Amino acid sequence: MVTEAEQIEIDENINLIKKICAKFQSQDRKVRKQAYIELEKCFSDVNFSSQDFRKIFSENYVFFLNGLRDKSETVREQAIKFIKFLAIDKLPLSDFYLTYIFPVLIERIGTVEVVEDSEEIRLQLLQFLNLIIIKYSNTEQLKPFMNDCITILCECVKDKFPSLKELSCQVIVKLAQALPRDFHLQAESLLKPVISCFSHQRYKVRVEAIKAVGEIVMHSSYKGVDEAMVPMAEKLFDQIPIVRQTIAQQAARWMMFQRDRYSYFYKMLPLLLTGLNDEVESTRVESHLLWEKVGLQYQQENEKDLKDKLDYLADIPKSYPTKLKRPNLGCRILVQRNISKLASALSNELTSWQEDIRVRCSQLLCSIALHAEEDLTFNLQNLFPAMYSAARDDDQRVVDNIIEASEIIGLFVQFESWSKIILPVIEDGPHYGHLTILASLLKGAPKENVGEAVHSVSKILSEDYICCSRNKKYQLNLLRCVRTLMEKCYNNNNDTGYYLFKIITSILALKDPDISEDITTVLYDDLAQCLNLSSKIEVLEIYSNRLLMHVNESPKTWTVVNEKACIFLLLMLETQGAFGLNLDIIGAILNEVLNEETNPEMRLKTFYVLASVFDNKDIIFLKAENEAKFLETLITDIFIPSLVWHAGATAEAIRTMAATCLKYILTTKLIPLLLSLTEDASFRSRQVSIECLTLLKQIYVNKHKWDIDLLLKIYPELLKRLDDPIDKVRLCALTNLTAFFEHVPEEFAQANFKAHRELIVDTLMTHFDDDDEIVQNLSFDSLKKLAILDYTTVMQKVEVHRQLLRNRRGCDELINFIQNYIMI
């Protein structure tokens, strides 16, 4: 009961309030603002009853609320503070007051046209609405005004002011929580306005918008779910981690509590599963925790259906990746029951033109493959074509994810299942995307599952149209296939070894220069280890003959870019001891390749390789049985015809390389050609021919067949080369001339050959006076050799030339040498 004194005080305050309200008629804004301050003080000092509040409000609400329409911003701001104080802190719960407040709120911030110009005032009005919703949460009094709230929020969320957008999204969540049974009636009308905030530049606005959409979808029908999914999925590509993390949180919430979630699992799954592979660790960790909860709840909700699987949980596969934790049964079943729809969507998006979408989809594929396990088998037909394309993506992140997903598929899906899909495609003509997937499938598959299949796979890959490619990425992925096959191989079938040998040789022969460090002959050693052989030499001895037989197809038509030509040349360089075991087939091929009708560049390259091979003649002919016949055929049918002069730079080079080969295989039939070659236009040909003549002389000396006729044929040509315009040739001629005067036939010292000796001495004396000290020294060495043979002639010539030469010191040394020799 209110005492009489208290009632008198209340009446006085009511009258005071009326007097204060009269000040709102003033033209002075300061007076109007002060009126609100006085009203707030008046309401603070007196405890009015509910009836008093109702009476005061009904008599003065026009004055209270009109301040929200005041022309002065400061007055409107003070009016909001007062109304907020009155409605939230003082007035009791009653829809009576809201009936007067909401129309003004709608008028100020709930219309399409902006009525309230001030962004700060609009924000304060929305904050006021937020406080009303909180105060009237879960009450019947708020229900009649839900539509008004929705109207206001639809407009505020579209406001340009970022803080207003952010708060609007928060208020939507509060409204849904305040009216959980009724919010669904108008929830979907908020979706489009809220989704428009997804593209806002402020990440906080985007985060709050995602939370608001999450709440709206919790109260929506299928239309709302469908409308929200695509925009939510697009935010998976947001650059801000907290945005992606919020997506995962909302997706997990839907999957656990949305009333129609079982109908939309296939749409919700990607939103959460993508977070499992997020770049940010905190997002990955939280996504895993949320996903674990979703799986456990699903497992509990379907306990009866999963009873058998729960009772007989399969052991983790032996080859299960150690870096990965196997998802719980609920998670796996949830994915497996929706796999067909997920796989279909993935196959479409993996080839999207947008890079971010391809990256996220490839990450999602890894997660789905890990959860689906063997249940993915029936969807590989749709997935593989998209995976082939994704494996060729320019973004390495996509390729890495596709490789990981393929390895997981190879682990769980039986070889017989995936091989029936991919191998026919490869047989039709593969690109490197096919090989990337194949290598990864093989790598992931347990050895016991694919060991027997190594033979069939390697046979397909060894086909010429598959293993012979010059594409760099193709070669690298074919190499991955070969390495994986060697790792999985445990059946030392001879054919399997040959197929692998052929692929390796083809890659080595055709490798791109940019990847020469990645593709080396160490592959032969790896193959030897795989086949339990001692070394790569044994590998080459076993398989090179079969491959040589295979490439022996129209060698006359070969060019330097022909695949079989490249393989043949590589085999010649690498066979080492196996070369001698294959002389018949090598000789037959060389006979055609080095034919004069063959492409000149191909002939030149073959000569070059052959010269390199003959440089190790002691090794290559170690196991040869018919070496003599092989060499005789080469000399007669190939080398001698190749030394005949023809015009052109290529012909010069061929003659040079042919002469180089002849450094190792020489015969008397070559002397005329070698002598003519000392006049060749190519200085290298001249130089090599002199070296060949010297070697030939040494061979004849060793066989005691070196005679005066041969000496008289050769030495004049060597003397001519002392005047060669190329210094290298002059020095070569002088060096080898000294060797020619060792082991001279005895007849050459007789009197009837004195003219020859004098010619040699006169020629050498001329070069003995050369400006080049090296030439002087070499000439001095040759003269000493001649002095031993005929010191009288040399002494006479030196004494005659001494007065004419500048190199008198050399002449004196030569005279001293002769005198010392005579004394001995």
XYZ file of C-alpha atoms in Angstrom, residues 86-742:
657
model
C 12.395 4.068 -19.696
C 11.444 1.001 -21.756
C 14.242 -1.289 -20.655
C 15.002 -0.241 -17.084
C 11.684 1.122 -15.791
C 8.603 -0.005 -17.687
C 7.252 -3.454 -16.799
C 6.862 -6.228 -19.414
C 3.833 -5.296 -21.466
C 2.981 -5.253 -25.134
C 1.081 -2.032 -24.433
C 4.298 -0.020 -24.534
C 5.687 -1.903 -27.529
C 2.549 -0.993 -29.452
C 3.654 2.652 -29.397
C 7.418 2.094 -29.689
C 7.609 -0.223 -32.727
C 5.805 2.064 -35.214
C 8.367 4.776 -34.513
C 11.258 2.306 -34.897
C 9.859 1.124 -38.221
C 9.400 4.711 -39.320
C 12.989 5.635 -38.501
C 14.968 2.521 -39.546
C 12.512 0.071 -41.083
C 11.622 1.701 -44.390
C 13.157 1.268 -47.823
C 14.011 4.955 -48.003
C 16.453 6.180 -45.382
C 14.553 8.428 -42.969
C 17.145 8.654 -40.233
C 20.149 10.391 -41.785
C 22.599 9.828 -38.968
C 24.418 6.480 -39.036
C 25.119 6.731 -35.306
C 21.438 7.322 -34.512
C 20.406 4.383 -36.684
C 22.904 2.233 -34.809
C 21.534 3.394 -31.432
C 17.957 2.665 -32.527
C 18.992 -0.856 -33.557
C 20.752 -1.309 -30.232
C 17.484 -0.271 -28.591
C 15.648 -2.939 -30.587
C 18.252 -5.482 -29.526
C 17.666 -4.630 -25.863
C 13.889 -4.948 -26.335
C 14.336 -8.431 -27.859
C 16.605 -9.481 -25.006
C 14.174 -8.150 -22.370
C 11.125 -9.737 -23.990
C 12.899 -12.981 -24.934
C 10.653 -16.063 -24.816
C 7.583 -14.010 -23.823
C 4.175 -13.836 -25.393
C 4.355 -10.029 -25.470
C 7.047 -10.066 -28.209
C 5.221 -12.396 -30.618
C 2.868 -9.771 -32.118
C 5.886 -7.658 -33.060
C 7.972 -10.343 -34.745
C 6.979 -9.127 -38.203
C 7.965 -5.581 -37.239
C 11.333 -6.867 -36.046
C 11.837 -8.740 -39.312
C 10.918 -5.633 -41.321
C 13.417 -3.511 -39.424
C 16.185 -6.116 -39.642
C 15.668 -6.666 -43.377
C 16.377 -2.995 -43.977
C 19.128 -2.549 -41.403
C 21.114 -5.493 -42.669
C 21.221 -3.804 -46.080
C 22.425 -0.511 -44.587
C 25.743 0.830 -45.899
C 27.053 1.416 -42.367
C 29.248 -1.661 -41.515
C 28.569 -1.524 -37.775
C 24.835 -1.502 -38.480
C 25.174 -4.568 -40.724
C 27.194 -6.367 -38.079
C 24.727 -5.583 -35.296
C 21.747 -6.485 -37.508
C 23.131 -9.995 -37.974
C 23.637 -10.324 -34.231
C 20.075 -9.134 -33.549
C 18.720 -11.708 -36.019
C 20.381 -14.445 -33.987
C 18.922 -12.958 -30.778
C 15.447 -12.774 -32.327
C 15.622 -16.429 -33.403
C 16.574 -17.398 -29.871
C 13.905 -15.133 -28.358
C 11.088 -16.604 -30.499
C 12.252 -20.148 -31.326
C 8.737 -21.453 -32.051
C 7.669 -18.604 -34.300
C 10.854 -17.465 -36.018
C 10.522 -20.072 -38.768
C 7.446 -18.270 -40.092
C 9.528 -15.323 -41.329
C 13.081 -16.703 -41.241
C 13.475 -17.234 -44.968
C 12.592 -13.613 -45.736
C 15.846 -12.620 -44.016
C 18.084 -14.900 -46.078
C 18.681 -12.752 -49.140
C 19.391 -9.541 -47.210
C 21.806 -11.348 -44.891
C 23.536 -13.209 -47.720
C 24.188 -9.854 -49.388
C 26.601 -9.169 -46.511
C 28.774 -12.139 -47.514
C 30.641 -9.951 -49.970
C 31.278 -7.095 -47.553
C 34.892 -5.996 -47.247
C 34.901 -6.176 -43.439
C 35.543 -9.718 -42.311
C 33.648 -9.152 -39.031
C 30.507 -8.372 -41.012
C 30.997 -11.561 -43.025
C 31.471 -13.607 -39.866
C 28.299 -12.270 -38.244
C 26.376 -12.748 -41.488
C 27.449 -16.404 -41.607
C 26.302 -16.889 -38.018
C 22.976 -15.251 -38.869
C 22.502 -17.510 -41.892
C 23.377 -20.461 -39.680
C 20.588 -19.481 -37.304
C 18.122 -18.787 -40.111
C 18.755 -22.196 -41.704
C 18.139 -23.850 -38.338
C 14.545 -22.554 -38.608
C 14.080 -22.873 -42.387
C 12.466 -25.354 -44.731
C 14.158 -26.965 -47.738
C 13.934 -23.697 -49.699
C 16.007 -21.839 -47.149
C 18.566 -24.632 -46.999
C 18.946 -24.678 -50.783
C 19.225 -20.904 -50.956
C 21.947 -20.754 -48.296
C 24.209 -23.607 -49.413
C 25.864 -22.053 -52.451
C 26.743 -18.711 -50.791
C 28.037 -20.590 -47.741
C 30.173 -22.814 -49.956
C 31.618 -19.756 -51.681
C 32.830 -18.454 -48.321
C 35.045 -21.535 -48.021
C 37.406 -19.589 -50.296
C 37.512 -16.533 -48.041
C 41.022 -15.272 -47.320
C 40.301 -14.739 -43.601
C 40.667 -17.945 -41.523
C 37.979 -16.991 -38.967
C 35.423 -16.767 -41.781
C 36.199 -20.308 -42.945
C 36.206 -21.487 -39.344
C 32.740 -20.017 -38.806
C 31.472 -21.897 -41.863
C 32.681 -25.163 -40.322
C 31.018 -24.313 -37.009
C 27.655 -23.583 -38.614
C 27.835 -26.664 -40.838
C 28.523 -28.875 -37.813
C 25.622 -27.268 -35.983
C 23.258 -27.933 -38.869
C 24.395 -31.546 -39.142
C 23.723 -32.087 -35.459
C 20.573 -30.069 -34.792
C 18.796 -28.946 -37.994
C 15.426 -30.673 -38.002
C 15.580 -31.845 -41.647
C 19.330 -32.522 -41.640
C 19.054 -36.104 -42.911
C 17.685 -34.781 -46.177
C 20.574 -32.359 -46.637
C 23.633 -34.175 -45.349
C 25.092 -34.371 -48.847
C 24.887 -30.569 -49.111
C 26.221 -29.881 -45.633
C 29.107 -32.361 -45.690
C 31.426 -30.375 -48.009
C 31.154 -27.302 -45.775
C 32.638 -29.178 -42.830
C 34.902 -31.665 -44.613
C 36.701 -28.886 -46.476
C 37.780 -27.468 -43.139
C 39.661 -30.682 -42.365
C 42.316 -29.624 -44.890
C 42.360 -25.892 -44.221
C 45.671 -24.036 -44.465
C 45.361 -22.772 -40.886
C 46.020 -25.320 -38.163
C 43.470 -23.933 -35.682
C 40.730 -24.264 -38.307
C 41.797 -27.826 -39.091
C 41.851 -28.796 -35.419
C 38.421 -27.337 -34.692
C 36.952 -28.868 -37.855
C 38.256 -32.289 -36.818
C 36.741 -31.921 -33.340
C 33.384 -30.817 -34.745
C 33.398 -33.575 -37.348
C 34.172 -36.137 -34.656
C 31.140 -34.955 -32.661
C 28.908 -35.099 -35.740
C 30.055 -38.647 -36.472
C 29.528 -39.852 -32.916
C 26.025 -38.339 -32.793
C 25.149 -39.920 -36.143
C 26.474 -43.233 -34.858
C 24.294 -43.000 -31.734
C 21.203 -41.974 -33.701
C 21.625 -44.955 -36.036
C 22.869 -47.453 -33.482
C 20.350 -50.110 -34.499
C 21.254 -49.912 -38.195
C 24.963 -49.994 -37.420
C 24.799 -52.724 -34.786
C 26.623 -55.320 -36.898
C 29.356 -52.923 -37.906
C 29.786 -51.745 -34.333
C 30.053 -55.318 -33.092
C 32.565 -56.300 -35.770
C 34.611 -53.188 -36.348
C 37.208 -53.937 -39.016
C 40.861 -53.566 -38.119
C 42.777 -50.668 -39.596
C 44.354 -51.800 -42.913
C 48.048 -52.664 -42.638
C 49.043 -50.054 -45.198
C 46.927 -47.290 -43.628
C 48.824 -43.962 -43.761
C 50.555 -43.449 -40.423
C 50.182 -39.670 -40.676
C 46.380 -39.987 -40.805
C 43.906 -40.944 -38.101
C 41.066 -43.183 -39.213
C 37.695 -41.384 -38.796
C 35.142 -42.939 -36.457
C 32.471 -45.248 -37.835
C 29.754 -42.583 -37.804
C 31.857 -40.226 -39.912
C 32.694 -42.957 -42.400
C 29.101 -44.174 -42.726
C 27.807 -40.625 -43.098
C 30.112 -40.062 -46.073
C 29.569 -43.514 -47.544
C 25.778 -43.100 -47.582
C 26.087 -39.820 -49.485
C 29.081 -40.701 -51.649
C 27.279 -40.878 -54.989
C 25.977 -37.298 -54.731
C 29.285 -36.001 -53.390
C 31.311 -37.713 -56.111
C 29.069 -36.342 -58.835
C 29.463 -32.783 -57.553
C 33.218 -33.185 -57.169
C 33.674 -34.448 -60.709
C 32.014 -31.262 -61.970
C 33.875 -28.797 -59.760
C 37.368 -30.287 -60.142
C 37.470 -28.830 -63.643
C 36.093 -25.415 -62.633
C 37.659 -22.355 -64.255
C 38.168 -20.834 -60.794
C 41.471 -21.772 -59.199
C 40.257 -21.601 -55.583
C 37.373 -23.948 -56.307
C 39.718 -26.512 -57.836
C 42.022 -26.310 -54.812
C 39.192 -26.763 -52.294
C 37.603 -29.559 -54.294
C 40.885 -31.419 -54.530
C 41.266 -31.098 -50.750
C 37.706 -32.311 -50.302
C 38.418 -35.302 -52.529
C 41.189 -36.374 -50.138
C 38.801 -36.266 -47.189
C 36.041 -38.088 -49.037
C 38.410 -40.803 -50.265
C 39.659 -41.316 -46.707
C 36.117 -41.687 -45.351
C 34.508 -43.594 -48.212
C 37.258 -46.249 -48.352
C 36.170 -49.150 -50.584
C 32.664 -47.665 -51.023
C 34.153 -45.215 -53.515
C 34.571 -48.073 -56.015
C 31.289 -47.538 -57.843
C 31.925 -43.818 -58.305
C 35.406 -44.037 -59.824
C 33.966 -44.116 -63.336
C 32.685 -40.558 -62.803
C 35.607 -39.298 -60.725
C 38.575 -40.494 -62.777
C 38.044 -38.256 -65.853
C 37.956 -35.172 -63.628
C 41.007 -36.409 -61.726
C 42.933 -36.890 -64.990
C 42.334 -33.223 -65.821
C 43.051 -31.993 -62.301
C 46.372 -33.864 -62.312
C 47.469 -31.521 -65.127
C 46.455 -28.370 -63.253
C 48.811 -25.394 -63.314
C 48.374 -24.995 -59.561
C 50.706 -27.458 -57.850
C 48.434 -27.549 -54.778
C 45.698 -29.159 -56.859
C 48.124 -31.716 -58.284
C 49.479 -32.595 -54.828
C 45.963 -33.119 -53.466
C 44.974 -35.272 -56.436
C 48.092 -37.406 -55.930
C 47.258 -37.856 -52.243
C 43.632 -38.731 -53.029
C 44.744 -41.263 -55.652
C 47.082 -42.924 -53.171
C 44.212 -43.240 -50.680
C 41.957 -44.711 -53.379
C 44.700 -47.170 -54.308
C 44.918 -48.242 -50.670
C 41.231 -49.075 -50.233
C 39.932 -49.970 -53.701
C 41.021 -53.294 -55.176
C 43.409 -53.249 -58.135
C 40.936 -55.238 -60.228
C 38.364 -52.472 -59.815
C 40.346 -49.352 -60.673
C 42.583 -50.999 -63.264
C 39.557 -51.823 -65.440
C 38.835 -48.102 -65.651
C 42.263 -46.509 -66.054
C 44.254 -49.072 -68.058
C 41.939 -49.053 -71.130
C 42.175 -45.245 -71.154
C 45.970 -45.432 -71.115
C 45.938 -48.019 -73.893
C 43.934 -45.598 -76.041
C 46.710 -43.001 -75.735
C 47.541 -41.308 -72.447
C 48.556 -37.826 -71.394
C 50.650 -37.217 -68.306
C 47.526 -36.744 -66.164
C 46.661 -40.415 -66.671
C 50.167 -41.434 -65.652
C 50.053 -39.220 -62.551
C 46.908 -40.978 -61.360
C 48.230 -44.434 -62.275
C 51.510 -43.893 -60.419
C 49.649 -42.679 -57.328
C 47.153 -45.547 -57.382
C 50.013 -48.027 -57.642
C 51.941 -46.312 -54.863
C 48.982 -46.406 -52.486
C 48.063 -50.016 -53.229
C 49.454 -52.704 -50.878
C 52.280 -54.697 -52.469
C 50.430 -57.988 -52.109
C 47.495 -56.593 -54.116
C 49.437 -55.339 -57.135
C 52.581 -57.478 -57.147
C 51.173 -59.913 -59.681
C 49.779 -57.070 -61.789
C 53.163 -55.411 -62.312
C 53.659 -57.577 -65.390
C 50.434 -56.502 -67.115
C 50.850 -52.805 -66.248
C 54.491 -52.666 -67.316
C 53.611 -54.424 -70.571
C 51.080 -51.709 -71.403
C 53.453 -48.895 -70.472
C 56.252 -50.417 -72.559
C 54.322 -49.985 -75.792
C 56.190 -47.634 -78.136
C 53.380 -45.093 -78.387
C 53.215 -44.868 -74.593
C 56.824 -44.979 -73.404
C 58.326 -42.930 -76.257
C 57.512 -39.305 -75.502
C 59.600 -36.140 -75.310
C 57.142 -34.236 -73.121
C 58.902 -33.238 -69.903
C 55.970 -33.716 -67.519
C 54.977 -36.916 -69.290
C 58.482 -38.332 -68.801
C 58.548 -37.432 -65.108
C 55.217 -39.116 -64.447
C 56.133 -42.160 -66.519
C 59.262 -42.322 -64.377
C 57.046 -42.240 -61.259
C 55.113 -45.191 -62.655
C 58.307 -47.152 -63.289
C 59.738 -46.448 -59.853
C 56.473 -47.512 -58.229
C 56.300 -50.688 -60.322
C 59.851 -51.559 -59.275
C 58.900 -51.019 -55.624
C 55.841 -53.274 -55.913
C 57.469 -55.971 -58.062
C 58.288 -59.273 -56.356
C 57.910 -61.623 -59.325
C 61.202 -61.768 -61.241
C 59.514 -62.651 -64.502
C 61.927 -62.218 -67.418
C 59.297 -60.438 -69.519
C 58.480 -58.042 -66.680
C 62.151 -57.163 -66.393
C 62.338 -56.535 -70.139
C 59.268 -54.275 -70.124
C 60.683 -52.187 -67.288
C 64.080 -52.115 -69.016
C 62.491 -50.886 -72.230
C 60.577 -48.096 -70.474
C 63.678 -46.942 -68.592
C 65.813 -46.994 -71.737
C 63.180 -45.045 -73.668
C 62.987 -42.379 -70.965
C 66.779 -42.086 -70.818
C 67.092 -41.885 -74.590
C 64.414 -39.225 -75.038
C 64.731 -37.265 -71.794
C 64.244 -33.526 -71.832
C 67.478 -31.596 -71.094
C 65.731 -29.683 -68.294
C 65.235 -32.862 -66.264
C 68.512 -34.613 -67.013
C 69.387 -34.505 -63.299
C 66.200 -36.394 -62.409
C 66.571 -39.072 -65.087
C 69.952 -40.833 -64.930
C 71.400 -44.279 -65.582
C 71.041 -44.980 -61.859
C 67.645 -46.308 -62.953
C 69.447 -49.358 -64.344
C 70.949 -49.980 -60.903
C 67.491 -49.675 -59.337
C 66.149 -52.180 -61.854
C 69.008 -54.563 -61.080
C 68.151 -54.369 -57.389
C 64.464 -54.940 -58.144
C 65.261 -58.042 -60.239
C 67.874 -59.356 -57.776
C 70.675 -58.936 -60.312
C 74.255 -58.036 -59.446
C 74.528 -54.747 -61.334
C 73.303 -52.698 -64.262
C 75.862 -54.492 -66.471
C 73.988 -57.742 -65.919
C 70.701 -55.998 -66.707
C 72.124 -54.741 -69.998
C 73.591 -58.144 -70.855
C 70.228 -59.851 -70.314
C 67.837 -57.412 -71.984
C 69.776 -55.273 -74.476
C 69.698 -57.876 -77.280
C 65.901 -58.113 -77.193
C 65.539 -54.341 -77.278
C 68.068 -54.024 -80.111
C 66.053 -56.571 -82.093
C 62.937 -54.501 -81.412
C 64.420 -51.195 -82.626
C 65.940 -52.777 -85.751
C 63.188 -51.515 -88.001
C 64.138 -49.629 -91.178
C 67.328 -48.012 -89.786
C 67.964 -46.406 -93.190
C 64.975 -44.136 -92.629
C 66.100 -42.973 -89.199
C 66.697 -39.331 -88.387
C 68.277 -37.848 -85.277
C 64.827 -37.371 -83.706
C 63.601 -40.886 -84.406
C 62.728 -42.616 -81.115
C 64.254 -45.950 -82.075
C 67.410 -44.250 -83.310
C 67.810 -42.509 -79.950
C 67.290 -45.787 -78.087
C 69.877 -47.531 -80.291
C 72.492 -44.825 -79.712
C 71.871 -44.873 -75.960
C 72.256 -48.648 -75.851
C 75.569 -48.407 -77.693
C 76.833 -45.914 -75.124
C 75.602 -47.794 -72.064
C 75.965 -51.499 -72.926
C 79.704 -51.660 -72.096
C 80.515 -55.385 -71.835
C 77.150 -56.264 -73.372
C 78.280 -54.572 -76.603
C 80.472 -57.545 -77.476
C 77.575 -59.950 -76.896
C 75.442 -58.174 -79.499
C 77.928 -57.575 -82.316
C 75.744 -59.251 -84.943
C 72.662 -57.101 -84.389
C 74.693 -53.914 -83.733
C 76.730 -54.503 -86.886
C 73.574 -55.055 -88.946
C 72.030 -51.810 -87.689
C 75.256 -49.820 -88.134
C 75.594 -51.102 -91.683
C 72.243 -49.499 -92.544
C 72.457 -46.402 -90.363
C 75.910 -45.450 -91.699
C 74.936 -46.111 -95.271
C 75.585 -43.144 -97.585
C 71.865 -42.960 -98.357
C 70.962 -42.439 -94.694
C 70.220 -39.000 -93.253
C 73.609 -37.185 -92.970
C 72.919 -35.822 -89.494
C 72.011 -39.301 -88.318
C 75.235 -40.698 -89.787
C 77.275 -37.987 -88.111
C 75.657 -38.558 -84.725
C 76.151 -42.319 -85.023
C 79.830 -41.844 -85.888
C 80.184 -39.584 -82.875
C 78.637 -42.196 -80.556
C 80.674 -44.963 -82.158
C 83.875 -43.011 -81.556
C 82.935 -42.667 -77.880
C 82.198 -46.391 -77.676
C 85.497 -47.393 -79.321
C 87.289 -45.246 -76.779
C 86.593 -48.140 -74.370
C 87.436 -50.932 -76.807
C 89.105 -53.016 -74.110
C 85.777 -53.224 -72.267
C 83.267 -53.477 -75.083
C 85.026 -56.365 -76.830
C 85.836 -58.248 -73.625
C 83.113 -60.867 -74.191
C 83.053 -60.685 -78.003
C 83.424 -63.918 -79.991
C 83.595 -62.538 -83.531
C 85.346 -59.206 -83.004
C 87.566 -59.530 -86.104
C 84.661 -60.127 -88.442
C 82.706 -57.240 -86.900
C 85.600 -54.797 -87.270
C 86.422 -55.947 -90.777
C 82.819 -55.371 -91.839
C 82.808 -51.904 -90.282
C 86.038 -50.911 -92.005
C 85.170 -52.335 -95.405
C 81.511 -51.372 -95.624
C 81.341 -48.234 -93.507
C 84.558 -46.430 -92.606
C 86.407 -46.604 -95.918
C 83.413 -45.313 -97.966
C 82.880 -42.578 -95.349
C 86.418 -41.228 -95.825
C 85.875 -40.430 -99.497
C 85.718 -36.686 -100.042
C 82.308 -35.054 -100.504
C 81.463 -31.372 -100.522
C 79.801 -29.752 -97.533
C 80.347 -29.105 -93.817
C 78.399 -32.198 -92.745
C 80.490 -34.376 -95.043
C 83.625 -32.864 -93.489
C 82.369 -33.690 -90.015
C 81.503 -37.236 -91.063
C 84.999 -37.757 -92.436
C 86.460 -36.414 -89.196
C 84.411 -38.756 -87.034
C 85.101 -41.708 -89.325
C 88.817 -40.991 -89.053
C 88.450 -40.802 -85.271
C 86.889 -44.249 -85.233
C 89.817 -45.505 -87.264
C 92.194 -44.577 -84.479
C 91.030 -47.837 -82.949
C 90.630 -50.093 -85.980
C 93.318 -49.758 -88.596
C 94.340 -51.674 -91.716
C 96.788 -51.121 -94.652
C 93.865 -50.442 -96.946
C 93.426 -47.176 -95.151
C 96.883 -45.680 -95.871
C 95.930 -44.044 -99.218
C 92.735 -42.634 -97.717
C 94.514 -41.404 -94.609
C 97.211 -39.762 -96.716
C 94.561 -37.993 -98.784
C 92.808 -36.997 -95.569
C 95.922 -35.062 -94.479
C 94.876 -32.578 -97.185
C 91.234 -32.394 -95.973
C 89.591 -29.000 -95.515
C 88.780 -29.812 -91.887
C 91.805 -29.209 -89.661
C 90.479 -31.796 -87.250
C 90.388 -34.378 -90.041
C 94.006 -33.539 -90.909
C 95.064 -33.801 -87.305
C 93.302 -37.115 -86.670
C 94.627 -38.622 -89.912
C 98.240 -37.890 -88.777
C 97.520 -39.579 -85.449
C 96.009 -42.558 -87.267
C 99.126 -42.879 -89.463
C 101.346 -42.888 -86.388
C 99.224 -45.555 -84.729
C 99.299 -47.560 -87.921
C 103.082 -47.336 -88.032
C 103.290 -48.578 -84.423
C 101.055 -51.549 -85.218
C 103.270 -52.507 -88.165
C 106.414 -52.156 -86.077
C 104.947 -54.459 -83.433
C 104.069 -56.974 -86.143
C 107.491 -56.541 -87.804
C 105.853 -55.400 -91.041
C 107.087 -51.815 -91.058
C 109.092 -51.427 -94.297
C 110.822 -48.757 -96.357
C 107.970 -48.445 -98.855
C 105.487 -47.461 -96.176
C 107.928 -44.959 -94.695
C 108.586 -43.325 -98.064
C 104.825 -43.023 -98.692
C 104.005 -41.405 -95.373
C 106.853 -39.071 -94.348
C 106.463 -36.581 -97.272
C 102.852 -35.937 -96.260
C 103.930 -35.302 -92.688
C 106.579 -32.835 -93.891
C 103.884 -30.959 -95.828
C 101.820 -30.582 -92.643
C 104.721 -28.694 -91.044
C 103.554 -25.742 -93.141
C 99.878 -26.174 -92.168
C 98.057 -22.875 -91.420
C 96.635 -24.360 -88.216
C 99.110 -24.511 -85.328
C 97.456 -27.592 -83.841
C 98.088 -29.530 -87.038
C 101.740 -28.306 -87.279
C 102.460 -29.363 -83.703
C 100.715 -32.698 -84.255
C 102.840 -33.296 -87.396
C 106.120 -32.435 -85.615
C 105.266 -34.623 -82.624
C 104.387 -37.617 -84.767
C 107.354 -37.067 -87.134
C 109.677 -37.729 -84.210
C 107.851 -41.006 -83.598
C 108.286 -41.950 -87.262
C 112.089 -41.814 -86.958
C 112.072 -44.447 -84.260
